[in-house]
Coordinates of C-alpha atoms in Angstrom, one line a residue:
M1 CA 2.0 9.9 -17.0
A2 CA 5.2 11.8 -16.1
N3 CA 4.7 14.4 -18.9
D4 CA 1.4 15.4 -17.3
V5 CA 3.1 16.6 -14.1
K6 CA 4.3 20.2 -13.9
P7 CA 8.1 20.2 -13.1
T8 CA 8.1 22.4 -10.0
R9 CA 9.8 22.1 -6.6
K10 CA 6.4 22.0 -4.9
N11 CA 5.3 19.0 -7.0
L12 CA 8.6 17.2 -6.4
M13 CA 8.2 17.6 -2.7
A14 CA 4.6 16.3 -2.9
I15 CA 5.7 13.3 -4.9
E16 CA 8.5 12.5 -2.5
D17 CA 6.0 12.6 0.3
R18 CA 3.7 10.3 -1.6
I19 CA 6.6 7.9 -2.3
E20 CA 7.5 7.8 1.3
L21 CA 3.9 7.1 2.4
S22 CA 3.4 4.5 -0.4
E23 CA 6.6 2.7 0.5
R24 CA 5.5 2.5 4.2
G25 CA 2.1 1.3 3.1
H26 CA 3.6 -1.3 0.8
G27 CA 5.8 -2.6 3.7
T28 CA 2.8 -2.7 6.0
L29 CA 0.6 -4.5 3.5
E30 CA 3.4 -7.0 2.8
K31 CA 3.6 -7.8 6.5
K32 CA -0.2 -8.1 6.7
R33 CA -0.3 -10.4 3.7
D34 CA 2.4 -12.7 5.1
G35 CA 0.7 -12.7 8.5
L36 CA -2.7 -13.5 6.9
I37 CA -1.1 -16.4 4.9
M38 CA 0.4 -17.9 8.0
E39 CA -3.0 -17.6 9.8
F40 CA -4.7 -19.1 6.8
M41 CA -2.4 -22.1 6.7
D42 CA -3.2 -22.8 10.4
I43 CA -6.9 -22.5 9.7
L44 CA -6.5 -24.7 6.6
D45 CA -4.9 -27.4 8.6
K46 CA -7.7 -27.2 11.1
A47 CA -10.3 -27.2 8.3
Q48 CA -8.8 -30.4 6.9
D49 CA -9.0 -32.1 10.3
V50 CA -12.6 -30.9 10.7
R51 CA -13.5 -32.1 7.2
G52 CA -12.1 -35.5 8.0
D53 CA -14.0 -35.6 11.3
L54 CA -17.2 -34.5 9.7
A55 CA -17.0 -37.1 7.0
Q56 CA -16.3 -39.8 9.6
D57 CA -19.1 -38.6 11.9
Y58 CA -21.5 -38.5 8.9
E59 CA -20.6 -42.0 7.9
D60 CA -20.9 -43.3 11.5
A61 CA -24.3 -41.5 11.9
Q62 CA -25.6 -43.0 8.6
K63 CA -24.6 -46.5 9.7
K64 CA -26.2 -46.2 13.0
I65 CA -29.5 -44.7 11.7
N66 CA -29.7 -47.5 9.1
M67 CA -29.1 -50.1 11.8
A68 CA -31.8 -48.5 14.0
R69 CA -34.2 -48.5 11.1
A70 CA -33.4 -52.1 10.3
M71 CA -33.8 -53.2 13.9
E72 CA -36.6 -50.9 15.1
G73 CA -38.4 -49.8 11.9
D74 CA -38.9 -46.3 10.4
V75 CA -41.9 -45.6 12.6
A76 CA -40.0 -46.1 15.8
V77 CA -37.1 -44.0 14.6
R78 CA -39.3 -41.2 13.4
G79 CA -41.3 -41.3 16.7
A80 CA -38.1 -41.0 18.7
A81 CA -37.0 -38.1 16.6
A82 CA -40.4 -36.3 16.9
A83 CA -40.3 -36.6 20.7
L84 CA -37.4 -34.2 21.0
Q85 CA -38.5 -31.1 23.0
E86 CA -35.3 -29.1 23.5
H87 CA -33.7 -28.0 20.3
P88 CA -30.0 -26.9 20.1
E89 CA -29.2 -23.3 20.4
I90 CA -26.7 -21.6 18.2
T91 CA -25.1 -18.2 19.1
T92 CA -22.6 -16.3 17.0
E93 CA -19.9 -14.0 18.1
S94 CA -16.9 -12.5 16.2
K95 CA -13.2 -12.4 16.7
N96 CA -10.5 -10.4 15.0
I97 CA -7.6 -12.2 13.2
M98 CA -5.1 -9.8 11.6
G99 CA -7.9 -7.3 11.0
V100 CA -10.3 -9.8 9.6
V101 CA -13.5 -10.3 11.5
V102 CA -14.4 -14.0 11.5
P103 CA -17.4 -15.7 13.2
Q104 CA -17.1 -17.7 16.4
I105 CA -20.1 -20.1 16.7
E106 CA -21.1 -21.4 20.1
S107 CA -23.7 -24.2 20.5
S108 CA -25.6 -25.4 23.5
R109 CA -28.0 -28.3 24.2
V110 CA -26.6 -30.3 21.3
S111 CA -25.5 -33.4 23.3
K112 CA -28.3 -34.7 25.6
S113 CA -28.7 -37.4 28.1
L114 CA -31.3 -40.1 27.7
D115 CA -33.9 -38.4 29.7
Q116 CA -33.5 -35.1 27.8
R117 CA -34.3 -36.7 24.4
G118 CA -38.0 -36.8 25.0
Y119 CA -38.7 -40.4 24.2
G120 CA -39.3 -43.1 26.8
I121 CA -36.3 -45.1 27.8
M122 CA -38.4 -48.3 28.0
G123 CA -40.0 -47.8 24.6
T124 CA -36.8 -47.6 22.6
S125 CA -33.7 -49.7 22.1
A126 CA -30.0 -49.0 22.4
R127 CA -29.9 -48.8 18.5
I128 CA -31.9 -45.6 18.6
D129 CA -29.9 -44.2 21.5
E130 CA -26.7 -44.8 19.5
A131 CA -28.2 -43.2 16.4
A132 CA -29.3 -40.2 18.4
E133 CA -25.8 -39.8 20.0
A134 CA -24.2 -40.2 16.6
Y135 CA -26.3 -37.4 15.1
E136 CA -25.6 -35.1 18.0
D137 CA -21.8 -35.6 17.4
L138 CA -22.5 -35.0 13.7
L139 CA -24.3 -31.7 14.5
E140 CA -21.4 -30.5 16.6
S141 CA -19.0 -31.3 13.8
I142 CA -21.2 -29.4 11.4
I143 CA -21.2 -26.4 13.6
L144 CA -17.4 -26.5 14.0
A145 CA -17.0 -27.0 10.3
A146 CA -19.3 -24.0 9.5
E147 CA -17.1 -21.8 11.8
V148 CA -13.8 -23.0 10.3
E149 CA -15.0 -22.9 6.7
T150 CA -16.4 -19.4 7.0
A151 CA -13.2 -18.1 8.7
M152 CA -11.2 -19.7 5.9
K153 CA -13.2 -18.1 3.1
K154 CA -13.0 -14.7 4.8
M155 CA -9.3 -15.0 5.3
L156 CA -8.8 -16.1 1.7
R157 CA -10.8 -13.1 0.4
E158 CA -8.7 -10.7 2.6
I159 CA -5.5 -12.3 1.4
E160 CA -6.5 -11.8 -2.2
T161 CA -7.5 -8.2 -1.5
T162 CA -4.3 -7.5 0.3
K163 CA -2.3 -9.1 -2.5
R164 CA -4.0 -6.9 -5.1
R165 CA -3.2 -3.8 -3.1
V166 CA 0.5 -4.8 -2.7
N167 CA 0.7 -5.5 -6.4
A168 CA -1.0 -2.2 -7.3
L169 CA 1.5 -0.3 -5.1
E170 CA 4.5 -2.3 -6.3
F171 CA 3.8 -2.5 -10.0
K172 CA 1.7 0.5 -10.8
L173 CA 1.6 3.4 -8.3
L174 CA 5.2 3.3 -7.1
P175 CA 6.7 3.0 -10.6
E176 CA 4.6 5.9 -11.7
L177 CA 5.7 8.0 -8.8
Y178 CA 9.4 7.1 -9.4
D179 CA 9.0 8.1 -13.1
N180 CA 7.3 11.4 -12.1
Q181 CA 10.1 12.1 -9.6
E182 CA 12.8 11.4 -12.2
Y183 CA 11.0 13.5 -14.8
I184 CA 10.7 16.5 -12.5
E185 CA 14.3 16.2 -11.3
Q186 CA 15.6 16.1 -14.9
K187 CA 13.4 19.1 -15.9
L188 CA 14.6 21.0 -12.8
E189 CA 18.2 20.2 -13.6
E190 CA 17.6 21.4 -17.2
Q191 CA 16.0 24.6 -15.9
E192 CA 18.9 25.1 -13.5
R193 CA 21.5 24.6 -16.3
E194 CA 19.5 27.0 -18.5
E195 CA 19.3 29.6 -15.8
T196 CA 23.0 29.2 -15.1
F197 CA 23.8 29.7 -18.8
R198 CA 21.5 32.7 -19.0
L199 CA 23.1 34.3 -15.9
K200 CA 26.5 33.6 -17.4
K201 CA 25.5 35.3 -20.7
I202 CA 24.2 38.3 -18.8
K203 CA 27.4 38.5 -16.7
D204 CA 29.5 38.2 -19.9
K205 CA 27.5 40.9 -21.6
K206 CA 27.7 43.1 -18.6
E207 CA 31.4 42.6 -18.3
A208 CA 31.8 43.3 -22.0
E209 CA 29.8 46.5 -21.6
E210 CA 31.8 47.6 -18.6
K211 CA 35.0 46.9 -20.6
A212 CA 33.8 48.9 -23.5
E213 CA 32.9 51.7 -21.1
R214 CA 36.3 51.6 -19.6
E215 CA 38.0 51.6 -23.0
A216 CA 35.8 54.5 -24.1
E217 CA 36.7 56.4 -21.0
A218 CA 40.4 55.6 -21.4
E219 CA 40.2 56.7 -25.1
A220 CA 38.5 59.9 -24.1
E221 CA 41.1 60.6 -21.4
A222 CA 43.8 60.0 -23.9
E223 CA 42.3 62.3 -26.4
E224 CA 41.8 65.0 -23.7
A225 CA 45.5 64.6 -22.6
E226 CA 46.6 64.8 -26.2
A227 CA 44.6 67.9 -26.7
K228 CA 46.1 69.5 -23.7
E229 CA 49.6 68.7 -24.9
E230 CA 48.8 70.4 -28.2
E231 CA 47.6 73.5 -26.5
L232 CA 50.8 73.6 -24.4
D233 CA 52.8 73.2 -27.6
E234 CA 51.0 76.2 -29.1
V235 CA 51.4 78.4 -26.1
Q236 CA 55.2 77.8 -25.6
P237 CA 56.5 79.5 -28.9
D238 CA 54.5 82.7 -28.2
T239 CA 55.9 82.9 -24.7
A240 CA 59.5 82.5 -26.1
A241 CA 59.0 85.3 -28.6
Q242 CA 57.9 87.8 -26.0
S243 CA 60.7 87.2 -23.5
P244 CA 63.5 90.1 -23.0
T245 CA 66.3 87.8 -23.9
A246 CA 64.8 87.2 -27.2
N247 CA 64.5 91.0 -27.9
Q248 CA 68.2 91.8 -27.2

């Protein structure tokens, strides 16, 4: 609260520095928030496309595996799946988007040729090959979806965090700093007026004392002059009585 701040010049300068710093931080966070929202919208568009592709790939893979089971039987399908020797490899790296570290997933050995799937070419039909290829495409879509969804969630969390910081500065910290600044300025102005009034009173008192001293000195000088005149008046008759002209 403003009343808890001591109204001093030092505190006023410190608050002004905090206001300047907070305003710069508020502007920077607003730019970051806006940039994150733009990046998030791009990722969201990509995520919607990836979700659509994932749903389509899943539906296509289900249709083809069901067709393979119907044509070849579960035993043949399971045997072809169990023959796989090389499993896909997943590696993760990271990239920075507006200060947010998001994963970048790389995959290898997902899509395979017929001779890399492990089962004999002569012992299976094209239905199993189509099902295997469909599930390879589905796995690639899942990996891409995992990357995009994770990035989107991290971006969304960072946007919410940045928005809270912007709101805290805009609606809490800065208003409190402005109130403190106004409070201190008002108190300092009051103190300055009081000091000016006090100095004026001191000046008036000093002038009154000086005036009284001057008047007292003038009165004393007048009394002294009057006394001298009276002395002269007393001396002059005596002098006139002793003069030769007066004796004749």
